[in-house]
Coordinates of C-alpha atoms in Angstrom, one line a residue:
Chain A
X1 CA 2.1 -36.1 27.8
X2 CA -0.4 -33.4 28.5
X3 CA -0.5 -30.1 26.6
X4 CA -2.9 -27.5 28.0
X5 CA -4.1 -24.6 25.8
X6 CA -5.6 -21.7 27.8
X7 CA -7.5 -20.6 24.7
X8 CA -9.6 -22.4 22.2
X9 CA -8.1 -22.4 18.7
X10 CA -10.0 -22.7 15.4
X11 CA -11.5 -26.2 14.9
X12 CA -9.4 -27.0 11.8
X13 CA -6.1 -26.1 13.6
X14 CA -7.1 -28.0 16.6
X15 CA -8.1 -31.1 14.6
X16 CA -4.9 -31.2 12.6
X17 CA -2.9 -30.9 15.9
X18 CA -4.8 -33.7 17.5
X19 CA -4.4 -35.8 14.4
X20 CA -0.6 -35.2 14.1
X21 CA 0.1 -36.0 17.7
X22 CA -2.1 -38.9 18.7
X23 CA 0.2 -39.7 21.6
X24 CA -0.5 -36.4 23.3
X25 CA -3.4 -35.5 25.5
X26 CA -4.6 -32.0 24.5
X27 CA -6.8 -29.9 26.7
X28 CA -8.4 -26.7 25.3
X29 CA -10.0 -24.2 27.7
X30 CA -11.0 -20.6 27.2
X31 CA -9.9 -19.8 30.7
X32 CA -7.1 -21.0 32.9
X33 CA -8.2 -23.8 35.1
X34 CA -6.1 -24.7 38.2
X35 CA -6.9 -28.4 38.1
X36 CA -5.7 -28.7 34.5
X37 CA -2.7 -26.4 35.2
X38 CA -1.5 -28.9 37.9
X39 CA -1.5 -31.8 35.4
X40 CA 0.0 -30.3 32.2
X41 CA 3.7 -30.6 31.2
X42 CA 3.3 -28.0 28.3
X43 CA 1.3 -24.8 28.5
X44 CA 0.2 -22.9 25.4
X45 CA -1.0 -19.3 26.3
X46 CA -1.2 -15.8 25.1
X47 CA 1.0 -14.9 28.1
X48 CA -1.5 -12.8 30.0
X49 CA -3.0 -15.3 32.3
X50 CA -0.1 -16.3 34.5
X51 CA 1.2 -15.1 37.9
X52 CA 3.4 -16.4 40.7
X53 CA 0.6 -18.4 42.3
X54 CA -0.3 -20.2 39.0
X55 CA 3.3 -21.2 38.5
X56 CA 3.3 -22.7 41.9
X57 CA 0.2 -24.7 41.1
X58 CA 1.7 -25.9 37.7
X59 CA 4.0 -28.4 39.4
X60 CA 4.6 -30.5 36.3
X61 CA 5.1 -27.6 33.9
X62 CA 8.3 -27.8 31.8
X63 CA 7.6 -25.7 28.8
X64 CA 5.5 -22.6 28.2
X65 CA 4.7 -21.8 24.6
X66 CA 3.6 -18.1 24.3
X67 CA 1.5 -17.5 21.2
X68 CA 2.4 -13.8 21.3
X69 CA 5.5 -11.7 21.1
X70 CA 5.1 -9.9 24.4
X71 CA 6.0 -11.6 27.7
X72 CA 5.7 -8.4 29.8
X73 CA 2.8 -9.7 31.8
X74 CA 4.4 -13.1 32.8
X75 CA 5.9 -13.8 36.2
X76 CA 9.5 -13.8 35.0
X77 CA 11.3 -14.7 38.2
X78 CA 9.0 -17.5 39.2
X79 CA 9.3 -19.1 35.8
X80 CA 13.1 -18.7 35.8
X81 CA 13.5 -20.2 39.3
X82 CA 11.6 -23.3 38.2
X83 CA 13.7 -23.6 35.1
X84 CA 10.7 -23.7 32.9
X85 CA 11.5 -23.4 29.2
X86 CA 9.7 -20.5 27.5
X87 CA 9.4 -20.0 23.7
X88 CA 7.3 -17.5 21.8
X89 CA 6.2 -16.6 18.3
X90 CA 8.8 -13.9 17.7
X91 CA 8.8 -12.7 14.1
X92 CA 5.1 -13.6 13.6
X93 CA 4.2 -9.9 13.4
X94 CA 6.7 -9.1 10.7
X95 CA 4.6 -9.4 7.6
X96 CA 1.3 -8.1 8.8
X97 CA 3.0 -5.1 10.5
X98 CA 5.1 -4.2 7.4
X99 CA 2.0 -4.5 5.2
X100 CA 0.1 -2.1 7.5
X101 CA 2.9 0.4 7.4
X102 CA 3.1 0.3 3.6
X103 CA -0.7 0.5 3.4
X104 CA -0.8 3.7 5.4
X105 CA 2.0 5.3 3.5
X106 CA 0.6 4.5 0.1
X107 CA -2.9 5.5 1.2
X108 CA -1.7 9.0 2.2
X109 CA 0.4 9.4 -0.9
X110 CA -2.4 8.2 -3.2
X111 CA -5.2 10.2 -1.5
X112 CA -7.3 7.2 -0.3
X113 CA -8.8 9.1 2.7
X114 CA -10.0 11.8 0.1
X115 CA -11.5 9.1 -2.1
X116 CA -13.3 7.3 0.7
X117 CA -14.7 10.5 2.2
X118 CA -16.1 11.7 -1.2
X119 CA -17.7 8.3 -1.8
X120 CA -19.7 8.6 1.4
X121 CA -21.2 11.8 0.0
X122 CA -21.5 10.6 -3.6
X123 CA -19.0 13.3 -4.7
X124 CA -17.0 12.8 -7.9
X125 CA -14.0 15.1 -7.4
X126 CA -10.5 15.0 -8.8
X127 CA -9.5 18.1 -6.8
X128 CA -6.7 16.8 -4.7
X129 CA -3.0 16.2 -4.9
X130 CA -1.7 12.7 -5.4
X131 CA 1.9 12.1 -4.4
X132 CA 4.3 9.3 -5.1
X133 CA 6.2 7.1 -2.6
X134 CA 9.1 6.3 -4.9
X135 CA 12.1 8.5 -4.6
X136 CA 11.5 9.2 -0.9
X137 CA 13.9 8.8 1.9
X138 CA 12.8 6.8 5.0
X139 CA 14.4 6.9 8.4
X140 CA 13.7 3.7 10.3
X141 CA 14.1 3.7 14.0
X142 CA 14.7 0.1 15.0
X143 CA 15.7 -1.8 11.8
X144 CA 15.2 -5.3 13.4
X145 CA 13.0 -8.1 12.0
X146 CA 10.0 -5.9 11.4
X147 CA 12.0 -2.9 10.4
X148 CA 14.0 -5.0 7.9
X149 CA 10.8 -6.2 6.3
X150 CA 9.5 -2.6 6.1
X151 CA 12.9 -1.7 4.5
X152 CA 12.6 -4.6 2.0
X153 CA 9.2 -3.4 0.9
X154 CA 10.2 0.3 0.8
X155 CA 13.2 -0.5 -1.4
X156 CA 10.9 -2.3 -3.8
X157 CA 9.2 1.2 -4.1
X158 CA 12.6 2.8 -4.8
X159 CA 12.7 4.4 -1.3
X160 CA 16.1 5.1 0.2
X161 CA 16.2 3.5 3.6
X162 CA 18.3 4.7 6.5
X163 CA 18.3 2.6 9.7
X164 CA 19.1 3.9 13.1
X165 CA 20.1 1.4 15.8
X166 CA 22.3 1.2 18.9
X167 CA 25.6 0.2 17.4
X168 CA 25.2 1.6 13.9
X169 CA 26.0 -1.9 12.4
X170 CA 24.6 -2.4 9.0
X171 CA 21.1 -4.0 8.9
X172 CA 19.3 -5.9 6.1
X173 CA 17.4 -3.7 3.6
X174 CA 18.9 -0.5 4.8
X175 CA 20.8 1.6 2.3
X176 CA 22.7 3.1 5.3
X177 CA 22.7 2.4 9.0
X178 CA 23.8 4.9 11.7
X179 CA 23.9 5.0 15.5
X180 CA 20.8 6.5 17.2
X181 CA 22.8 9.5 18.3
X182 CA 22.9 10.7 14.7
X183 CA 19.1 11.2 14.9
X184 CA 19.1 15.0 14.8
X185 CA 21.4 15.1 11.8
X186 CA 19.3 12.7 9.9
X187 CA 15.8 14.0 10.7
X188 CA 15.9 16.9 8.2
X189 CA 16.7 14.5 5.4
X190 CA 13.7 12.2 5.9
X191 CA 10.5 12.2 4.0
X192 CA 9.2 9.4 6.3
X193 CA 10.2 8.6 9.9
X194 CA 9.0 5.2 11.1
X195 CA 9.6 4.0 14.6
X196 CA 9.3 0.3 15.5
X197 CA 11.3 0.7 18.6
X198 CA 10.4 -1.3 21.8
X199 CA 10.0 0.5 25.0
X200 CA 13.2 0.7 27.0
X201 CA 14.9 3.2 29.2
X202 CA 16.8 4.5 26.1
X203 CA 13.8 4.8 23.8
X204 CA 11.3 6.3 26.3
X205 CA 10.6 9.9 25.2
X206 CA 13.4 9.6 22.7
X207 CA 11.6 12.0 20.4
X208 CA 10.8 15.5 21.6
X209 CA 9.0 18.5 20.2
X210 CA 12.3 19.8 19.0
X211 CA 12.9 16.7 16.8
X212 CA 9.6 17.4 15.0
X213 CA 10.7 20.9 14.2
X214 CA 13.8 19.4 12.5
X215 CA 11.6 17.2 10.3
X216 CA 10.5 18.4 6.8
X217 CA 7.0 20.1 6.6
X218 CA 6.2 17.3 4.2
X219 CA 7.3 14.5 6.5
X220 CA 5.1 11.6 7.4
X221 CA 5.8 10.3 11.0
X222 CA 4.7 6.7 11.9
X223 CA 4.8 5.3 15.4
X224 CA 4.3 1.5 15.3
X225 CA 6.6 0.7 18.2
X226 CA 5.5 1.9 21.6
X227 CA 3.4 4.8 22.8
X228 CA 6.0 6.3 25.1
X229 CA 8.5 7.1 22.3
X230 CA 7.1 10.7 22.4
X231 CA 5.0 12.7 24.9
X232 CA 1.5 13.1 23.5
X233 CA 1.6 16.8 24.2
X234 CA 4.8 17.2 22.2
X235 CA 3.3 15.4 19.3
X236 CA 0.1 17.4 19.4
X237 CA 2.0 20.7 19.5
X238 CA 4.1 19.7 16.5
X239 CA 1.0 18.6 14.6
X240 CA -1.0 21.7 15.4
X241 CA 1.9 23.8 14.2
X242 CA 2.1 21.7 11.0
X243 CA 5.7 20.9 11.7
X244 CA 5.1 17.7 9.7
X245 CA 2.6 16.7 7.1
X246 CA 1.0 13.7 8.8
X247 CA 1.3 11.3 11.7
X248 CA 0.1 7.7 11.6
X249 CA -0.1 6.3 15.1
X250 CA -0.7 2.7 16.1
X251 CA 0.4 3.0 19.7
X252 CA -0.2 5.7 22.4
X253 CA 0.9 6.7 25.8
X254 CA -2.5 5.7 27.1
X255 CA -4.4 2.9 25.4
X256 CA -7.2 2.9 24.4
X257 CA -6.6 6.5 23.3
X258 CA -8.9 8.6 25.6
X259 CA -12.1 9.7 23.9
X260 CA -11.3 13.3 24.6
X261 CA -7.9 13.3 23.1
X262 CA -7.3 16.1 20.6
X263 CA -5.6 13.5 18.3
X264 CA -8.9 12.0 17.2
X265 CA -10.0 14.9 15.1
X266 CA -6.8 16.3 13.7
X267 CA -6.8 16.3 9.9
X268 CA -3.1 15.4 9.8
X269 CA -3.4 12.3 12.1
X270 CA -4.4 8.7 11.5
X271 CA -5.5 6.8 14.6
X272 CA -5.0 3.1 14.2
X273 CA -6.2 1.3 17.3
X274 CA -3.0 -0.8 17.9
X275 CA -4.1 -3.4 15.4
X276 CA -1.4 -3.1 12.7
X277 CA 0.2 -6.5 13.6
X278 CA -3.0 -8.4 13.6
X279 CA -3.7 -11.0 11.0
X280 CA -6.3 -13.5 10.2
X281 CA -3.4 -15.9 9.7
X282 CA -2.0 -15.3 13.2
X283 CA -3.0 -18.6 14.8
X284 CA -2.1 -20.5 11.7
X285 CA 1.4 -19.1 11.9
X286 CA 1.6 -19.8 15.6
X287 CA 0.8 -23.4 14.9
X288 CA 3.4 -23.5 12.2
X289 CA 6.0 -22.6 14.9
X290 CA 4.4 -24.7 17.7
X291 CA 4.1 -28.0 15.9
X292 CA 7.8 -28.6 15.0
X293 CA 8.7 -27.4 18.4
X294 CA 6.3 -29.9 20.0
X295 CA 7.8 -32.7 17.8
X296 CA 11.3 -31.8 19.0
X297 CA 10.1 -31.7 22.6
X298 CA 8.6 -35.2 22.2
X299 CA 11.9 -36.4 20.9
X300 CA 13.7 -35.1 23.9
X301 CA 15.3 -32.2 22.1
X302 CA 15.2 -28.8 23.9
X303 CA 16.7 -26.4 21.3
X304 CA 13.3 -25.3 20.2
X305 CA 12.6 -22.3 17.9
X306 CA 12.4 -18.9 19.6
X307 CA 13.5 -20.2 23.0
X308 CA 13.9 -17.2 25.2
X309 CA 15.7 -15.9 28.2
X310 CA 12.7 -15.0 30.4
X311 CA 14.7 -12.7 32.7
X312 CA 16.3 -10.7 29.9
X313 CA 13.0 -10.5 28.2
X314 CA 13.9 -11.7 24.7
Chain B
X1 CA 11.9 28.5 -33.8
X2 CA 8.6 28.8 -32.1
X3 CA 7.2 26.4 -29.5
X4 CA 3.6 26.9 -28.5
X5 CA 2.2 25.5 -25.2
X6 CA -1.6 25.4 -25.0
X7 CA -1.3 25.2 -21.3
X8 CA 0.6 27.2 -18.7
X9 CA 3.2 25.1 -16.8
X10 CA 4.5 25.7 -13.3
X11 CA 6.9 28.7 -13.2
X12 CA 9.9 26.7 -12.2
X13 CA 9.5 24.3 -15.1
X14 CA 8.8 27.1 -17.5
X15 CA 11.8 29.1 -16.4
X16 CA 14.2 26.2 -16.7
X17 CA 12.9 25.4 -20.2
X18 CA 13.4 29.0 -21.3
X19 CA 16.8 29.1 -19.8
X20 CA 17.9 25.8 -21.4
X21 CA 16.7 26.8 -24.9
X22 CA 17.6 30.5 -25.3
X23 CA 17.3 30.1 -29.1
X24 CA 13.7 29.1 -29.0
X25 CA 10.6 31.4 -28.8
X26 CA 8.2 29.9 -26.3
X27 CA 4.6 30.9 -26.0
X28 CA 2.5 29.8 -23.1
X29 CA -1.3 30.2 -23.3
X30 CA -4.0 28.6 -21.2
X31 CA -6.2 28.3 -24.3
X32 CA -5.6 27.6 -27.9
X33 CA -5.1 30.8 -29.9
X34 CA -5.5 30.6 -33.7
X35 CA -3.0 33.4 -34.4
X36 CA -0.3 31.7 -32.3
X37 CA -1.2 28.3 -33.8
X38 CA -0.5 29.7 -37.3
X39 CA 3.0 30.7 -36.3
X40 CA 4.3 27.7 -34.3
X41 CA 6.5 24.9 -35.5
X42 CA 6.1 22.8 -32.4
X43 CA 2.9 22.4 -30.3
X44 CA 2.8 21.2 -26.8
X45 CA -0.8 20.1 -25.8
X46 CA -2.8 17.8 -23.5
X47 CA -4.3 16.6 -26.8
X48 CA -7.9 17.6 -26.3
X49 CA -7.9 21.1 -28.0
X50 CA -7.3 20.1 -31.6
X51 CA -9.6 19.4 -34.6
X52 CA -9.4 19.4 -38.4
X53 CA -9.9 23.1 -38.6
X54 CA -7.1 23.9 -36.2
X55 CA -4.7 21.6 -38.1
X56 CA -5.5 23.6 -41.2
X57 CA -4.7 26.8 -39.5
X58 CA -1.4 25.4 -38.1
X59 CA 0.4 25.8 -41.4
X60 CA 3.9 25.6 -40.0
X61 CA 3.3 22.8 -37.5
X62 CA 5.8 20.0 -37.8
X63 CA 5.7 18.3 -34.4
X64 CA 3.0 17.9 -31.8
X65 CA 4.1 16.9 -28.3
X66 CA 1.2 15.4 -26.4
X67 CA 1.7 15.8 -22.6
X68 CA -0.7 12.9 -22.0
X69 CA -1.0 9.2 -22.9
X70 CA -4.3 9.4 -24.7
X71 CA -4.6 10.7 -28.2
X72 CA -8.2 9.6 -28.8
X73 CA -9.5 13.2 -29.1
X74 CA -7.0 14.3 -31.8
X75 CA -7.9 14.7 -35.5
X76 CA -5.8 11.6 -36.5
X77 CA -6.3 11.8 -40.3
X78 CA -5.7 15.5 -40.7
X79 CA -2.4 15.2 -38.7
X80 CA -1.3 12.1 -40.7
X81 CA -2.1 13.7 -44.0
X82 CA 0.1 16.7 -43.2
X83 CA 2.9 14.4 -42.0
X84 CA 3.1 16.1 -38.6
X85 CA 5.3 14.1 -36.1
X86 CA 3.4 13.2 -32.9
X87 CA 5.0 12.1 -29.7
X88 CA 3.6 11.6 -26.2
X89 CA 4.5 10.8 -22.6
X90 CA 3.8 7.1 -22.8
X91 CA 4.9 5.3 -19.6
X92 CA 4.5 8.4 -17.4
X93 CA 1.5 6.8 -15.6
X94 CA 3.4 3.7 -14.7
X95 CA 4.6 4.5 -11.2
X96 CA 1.7 6.5 -9.9
X97 CA -0.8 4.0 -11.2
X98 CA 1.0 1.0 -9.8
X99 CA 1.3 2.8 -6.4
X100 CA -2.5 3.5 -6.4
X101 CA -3.2 -0.1 -7.1
X102 CA -1.0 -1.3 -4.3
X103 CA -2.5 1.3 -2.0
X104 CA -6.0 0.1 -2.6
X105 CA -5.1 -3.5 -2.2
X106 CA -3.2 -3.0 1.0
X107 CA -5.8 -0.7 2.4
X108 CA -8.5 -3.3 2.0
X109 CA -6.3 -6.1 3.4
X110 CA -5.2 -4.0 6.4
X111 CA -8.6 -2.5 7.3
X112 CA -7.9 1.1 6.6
X113 CA -11.5 2.0 5.7
X114 CA -12.5 0.6 9.1
X115 CA -9.8 2.6 10.8
X116 CA -10.7 5.9 9.1
X117 CA -14.4 5.4 9.7
X118 CA -14.0 4.8 13.4
X119 CA -11.6 7.7 13.8
X120 CA -14.4 10.0 12.5
X121 CA -16.6 8.9 15.3
X122 CA -13.8 8.7 18.0
X123 CA -14.3 5.0 18.3
X124 CA -11.4 2.8 19.5
X125 CA -12.3 -0.6 18.1
X126 CA -10.2 -3.6 17.2
X127 CA -13.2 -5.7 16.1
X128 CA -12.3 -6.3 12.5
X129 CA -10.4 -8.8 10.4
X130 CA -7.0 -7.9 9.1
X131 CA -5.8 -9.9 6.1
X132 CA -2.4 -10.2 4.4
X133 CA -1.5 -9.6 0.8
X134 CA 1.5 -11.9 0.8
X135 CA 0.7 -15.4 -0.5
X136 CA -2.1 -14.2 -2.8
X137 CA -2.4 -15.0 -6.5
X138 CA -3.1 -12.0 -8.8
X139 CA -4.4 -12.2 -12.3
X140 CA -3.3 -9.3 -14.4
X141 CA -5.2 -8.5 -17.5
X142 CA -2.9 -6.5 -19.7
X143 CA 0.7 -7.0 -18.3
X144 CA 2.2 -4.1 -20.3
X145 CA 4.2 -1.2 -18.9
X146 CA 1.8 -0.5 -16.1
X147 CA 0.9 -4.1 -15.5
X148 CA 4.6 -5.0 -15.3
X149 CA 5.2 -2.4 -12.7
X150 CA 2.2 -3.7 -10.7
X151 CA 3.6 -7.2 -11.1
X152 CA 7.0 -6.1 -9.8
X153 CA 5.5 -4.5 -6.7
X154 CA 3.2 -7.5 -6.1
X155 CA 6.1 -9.9 -6.3
X156 CA 7.9 -7.9 -3.6
X157 CA 4.9 -8.7 -1.5
X158 CA 5.3 -12.4 -2.3
X159 CA 2.2 -12.4 -4.6
X160 CA 2.1 -14.9 -7.4
X161 CA 1.5 -13.0 -10.6
X162 CA -0.3 -14.4 -13.6
X163 CA -0.5 -12.3 -16.8
X164 CA -3.0 -12.6 -19.5
X165 CA -2.3 -11.1 -22.9
X166 CA -3.1 -11.6 -26.5
X167 CA -0.3 -13.9 -27.5
X168 CA 0.6 -15.5 -24.2
X169 CA 4.2 -14.5 -24.5
X170 CA 6.0 -14.2 -21.2
X171 CA 5.9 -10.7 -19.7
X172 CA 8.2 -9.0 -17.1
X173 CA 7.3 -9.7 -13.5
X174 CA 4.7 -12.3 -14.3
X175 CA 5.3 -15.7 -12.7
X176 CA 3.2 -17.1 -15.6
X177 CA 1.7 -15.6 -18.7
X178 CA -1.2 -17.1 -20.7
X179 CA -3.4 -16.1 -23.6
X180 CA -6.6 -14.2 -22.8
X181 CA -8.8 -17.1 -23.9
X182 CA -7.6 -19.0 -20.7
X183 CA -9.5 -16.4 -18.7
X184 CA -12.3 -18.7 -17.5
X185 CA -9.8 -21.4 -16.4
X186 CA -7.8 -19.0 -14.4
X187 CA -10.4 -16.8 -12.7
X188 CA -11.2 -19.4 -10.0
X189 CA -7.5 -19.4 -8.9
X190 CA -7.2 -15.7 -8.4
X191 CA -7.4 -13.8 -5.1
X192 CA -7.0 -10.6 -7.0
X193 CA -8.1 -9.7 -10.6
X194 CA -6.6 -6.5 -11.9
X195 CA -7.5 -5.1 -15.3
X196 CA -5.3 -2.4 -16.9
X197 CA -6.6 -3.2 -20.4
X198 CA -7.2 -0.4 -22.9
X199 CA -10.6 -0.2 -24.7
X200 CA -10.5 -2.1 -28.0
X201 CA -13.0 -4.3 -29.8
X202 CA -11.5 -7.3 -28.1
X203 CA -11.6 -6.0 -24.6
X204 CA -15.0 -4.2 -24.7
X205 CA -17.4 -6.2 -22.4
X206 CA -14.7 -8.9 -22.1
X207 CA -15.9 -9.6 -18.5
X208 CA -19.4 -10.8 -18.0
X209 CA -21.6 -11.6 -15.0
X210 CA -20.6 -15.2 -15.5
X211 CA -16.9 -14.4 -15.1
X212 CA -17.6 -12.9 -11.6
X213 CA -19.4 -16.1 -10.6
X214 CA -16.2 -18.0 -11.4
X215 CA -14.1 -15.8 -9.1
X216 CA -13.6 -16.7 -5.5
X217 CA -16.0 -15.1 -2.9
X218 CA -12.9 -13.6 -1.3
X219 CA -11.6 -12.1 -4.6
X220 CA -10.8 -8.4 -5.0
X221 CA -11.5 -7.1 -8.5
X222 CA -9.8 -3.9 -9.7
X223 CA -10.6 -2.0 -12.9
X224 CA -7.9 0.5 -13.7
X225 CA -8.1 0.2 -17.4
X226 CA -11.3 1.3 -19.2
X227 CA -14.9 1.5 -18.0
X228 CA -16.3 -0.6 -20.8
X229 CA -14.5 -3.8 -19.7
X230 CA -17.7 -4.9 -18.0
X231 CA -21.3 -3.7 -18.2
X232 CA -22.1 -1.8 -15.0
X233 CA -25.3 -3.8 -14.5
X234 CA -23.3 -7.1 -14.6
X235 CA -20.9 -5.7 -12.1
X236 CA -23.6 -4.5 -9.8
X237 CA -25.4 -7.8 -9.9
X238 CA -22.3 -9.7 -9.0
X239 CA -21.5 -7.4 -6.2
X240 CA -25.0 -7.5 -4.8
X241 CA -24.8 -11.3 -4.8
X242 CA -21.4 -11.1 -3.1
X243 CA -19.9 -13.2 -5.8
X244 CA -16.6 -11.4 -4.9
X245 CA -15.3 -9.7 -1.8
X246 CA -14.7 -6.2 -3.1
X247 CA -14.3 -4.1 -6.3
X248 CA -12.1 -1.1 -6.6
X249 CA -13.0 0.9 -9.6
X250 CA -11.1 3.8 -11.2
X251 CA -13.0 3.8 -14.5
X252 CA -16.6 3.6 -15.4
X253 CA -18.9 3.1 -18.4
X254 CA -20.1 6.7 -17.8
X255 CA -17.8 9.3 -16.3
X256 CA -18.3 11.0 -13.9
X257 CA -20.2 8.1 -12.4
X258 CA -23.8 9.3 -12.2
X259 CA -24.9 10.5 -8.8
X260 CA -27.7 8.0 -8.7
X261 CA -25.6 5.0 -9.5
X262 CA -26.0 2.1 -7.0
X263 CA -22.3 1.6 -6.9
X264 CA -21.7 4.7 -4.7
X265 CA -23.1 3.2 -1.6
X266 CA -22.2 -0.4 -1.9
X267 CA -20.1 -1.6 1.0
X268 CA -18.0 -3.8 -1.1
X269 CA -17.1 -1.1 -3.7
X270 CA -14.4 1.6 -3.7
X271 CA -15.2 4.5 -6.1
X272 CA -12.0 6.1 -7.2
X273 CA -12.8 9.1 -9.5
X274 CA -10.4 8.2 -12.4
X275 CA -7.4 9.7 -10.6
X276 CA -5.2 6.8 -10.0
X277 CA -2.6 7.8 -12.6
X278 CA -2.4 11.4 -11.4
X279 CA 0.8 12.7 -9.8
X280 CA 2.2 15.9 -8.4
X281 CA 5.3 14.9 -10.4
X282 CA 3.4 14.6 -13.7
X283 CA 4.5 17.8 -15.4
X284 CA 8.0 17.4 -14.2
X285 CA 8.1 14.0 -15.8
X286 CA 6.6 15.3 -19.0
X287 CA 9.3 17.9 -19.2
X288 CA 11.9 15.2 -18.6
X289 CA 10.7 13.6 -21.8
X290 CA 10.1 16.9 -23.7
X291 CA 13.4 18.5 -23.2
X292 CA 15.8 15.9 -24.7
X293 CA 13.3 15.5 -27.6
X294 CA 13.3 19.2 -28.2
X295 CA 17.1 19.2 -28.2
X296 CA 17.1 16.4 -30.8
X297 CA 14.6 18.3 -32.9
X298 CA 16.8 21.4 -32.8
X299 CA 19.7 19.3 -34.0
X300 CA 17.6 18.1 -37.0
X301 CA 17.1 14.6 -35.5
X302 CA 13.6 13.1 -35.9
X303 CA 13.9 9.8 -34.0
X304 CA 12.5 11.4 -30.8
X305 CA 11.2 9.4 -27.7
X306 CA 7.7 8.0 -27.8
X307 CA 7.1 9.0 -31.5
X308 CA 3.8 7.5 -32.5
X309 CA 1.9 6.3 -35.4
X310 CA -1.1 8.6 -35.1
X311 CA -3.3 6.4 -37.4
X312 CA -2.7 3.2 -35.4
X313 CA -3.1 5.0 -32.2
X314 CA 0.1 4.0 -30.4

């Protein structure tokens, strides 16, 4: 059997794979090669190098392992028509993302930006306010796998967690869960509003300027889902008017964030360049999902981890 | 009865105190006034404005409430000889301190200094490594009240916690506890070394240059106890040689840290100006300890919270 990687993993990971599966022919390329594509039964990809044409060439392809969570850039229909199995690394972002969210929250509360800035100028100053995270109330838009992990960590800091989802069904590590249409009632209660929502028709521009006016002046807003949750102009207006205390953004309507965006130099904004889910352990974890799946595949089993419905998108 | 504050608390806290104790004469001054001192039965102080002479003047003084954890600057013997009761706000630093420690750890792991720096220059860059806290092993020197709270939070992040104390007795939220003489055996295992040790004859210069060479290259060292845990020159040498990955310092041999100290501009050092235990809720919490104690005192009870042995220092 032939397994074709369209990226070149770290030597130690590669070696252990080759050693564990001596019966498999592995090919590692940094780019997608049509000749190789035509010969492989299994493709391992980050999911951004495929199109209809490539699926046509990949005549023997039976399984695509996507070493990423997003499959937006894949040729869904062509893959579905061929009946190619697709699986991904869903859940892999949970821990790094949740740690980034907690890092930003605690950093703001405990004055780390102030500390770092003064160090640059060799200034010893204690003249700032240090707040505490414990005792806060956090509203979590999208309490799924990542949201639940955020909730778990927040609860360890004695934060009251309120989840908002479609059906209002209780979710793990949420003290309460409500339906998303309760948003306006709950915004005034939140010290922290965190969105980890994906981009769908329902979530696009879900938050408006008015919603920010409903939040506390002391509220910290974090967008770690998708950039089209709120119009940039609405967000800027609310921040200019100090409707909230601070915004931490990891996603934007336009990425990279344009160099002339006002957001860059606002005191009450943190610009994270869409890196909060990254991790030095990413590939390691992908391999931890891929290897047992490959073992199953070799044994003729097809109920592999994170198997997805490519047309539904999850 | 007369209660004399040598500082002027926030109006809301003052008002609620006066309201709750109509039978008490409260005096609030920003400085210590000898005339008032002579009349008061109870003194509320940050503990830095007393000396032998003042204790002599304070003829009616029966109880000193110290709104701070340290009593190093108080005239111990004079107070003991008069049999004046002393109580403090021990434990008040636990939550803010532990949150600061977690903030710094997560910030380093999740590249917040990199994010902040690039924002200043409007640079969108994803070219950095983001690490994860979970799965680490932390060595905690001094697993007391604060160390335990740090351990509790670390365990929520799936960090393995090893406490080092005098007797090796198991401590809360430590996966293991050992005696401090096991230090050299354990340093090579730690991804994080956190000291919250007080300054005593046993802890002074406990860590040496050699200890840093035993730590992993990837180790994060945090000193949130006292500055004389390690000689500054030893620390600088270890950091210059990259014996460890990063040091986060909140305390120093000399405070403020001298403006010409090399530490200020080392890439692998964070200079926190001894503020990690500060909190906007500090006075609130002090009052939460003071009020029930005052109620007891008024009722003739003397077994008040955090009563201390002034000569032993705790």
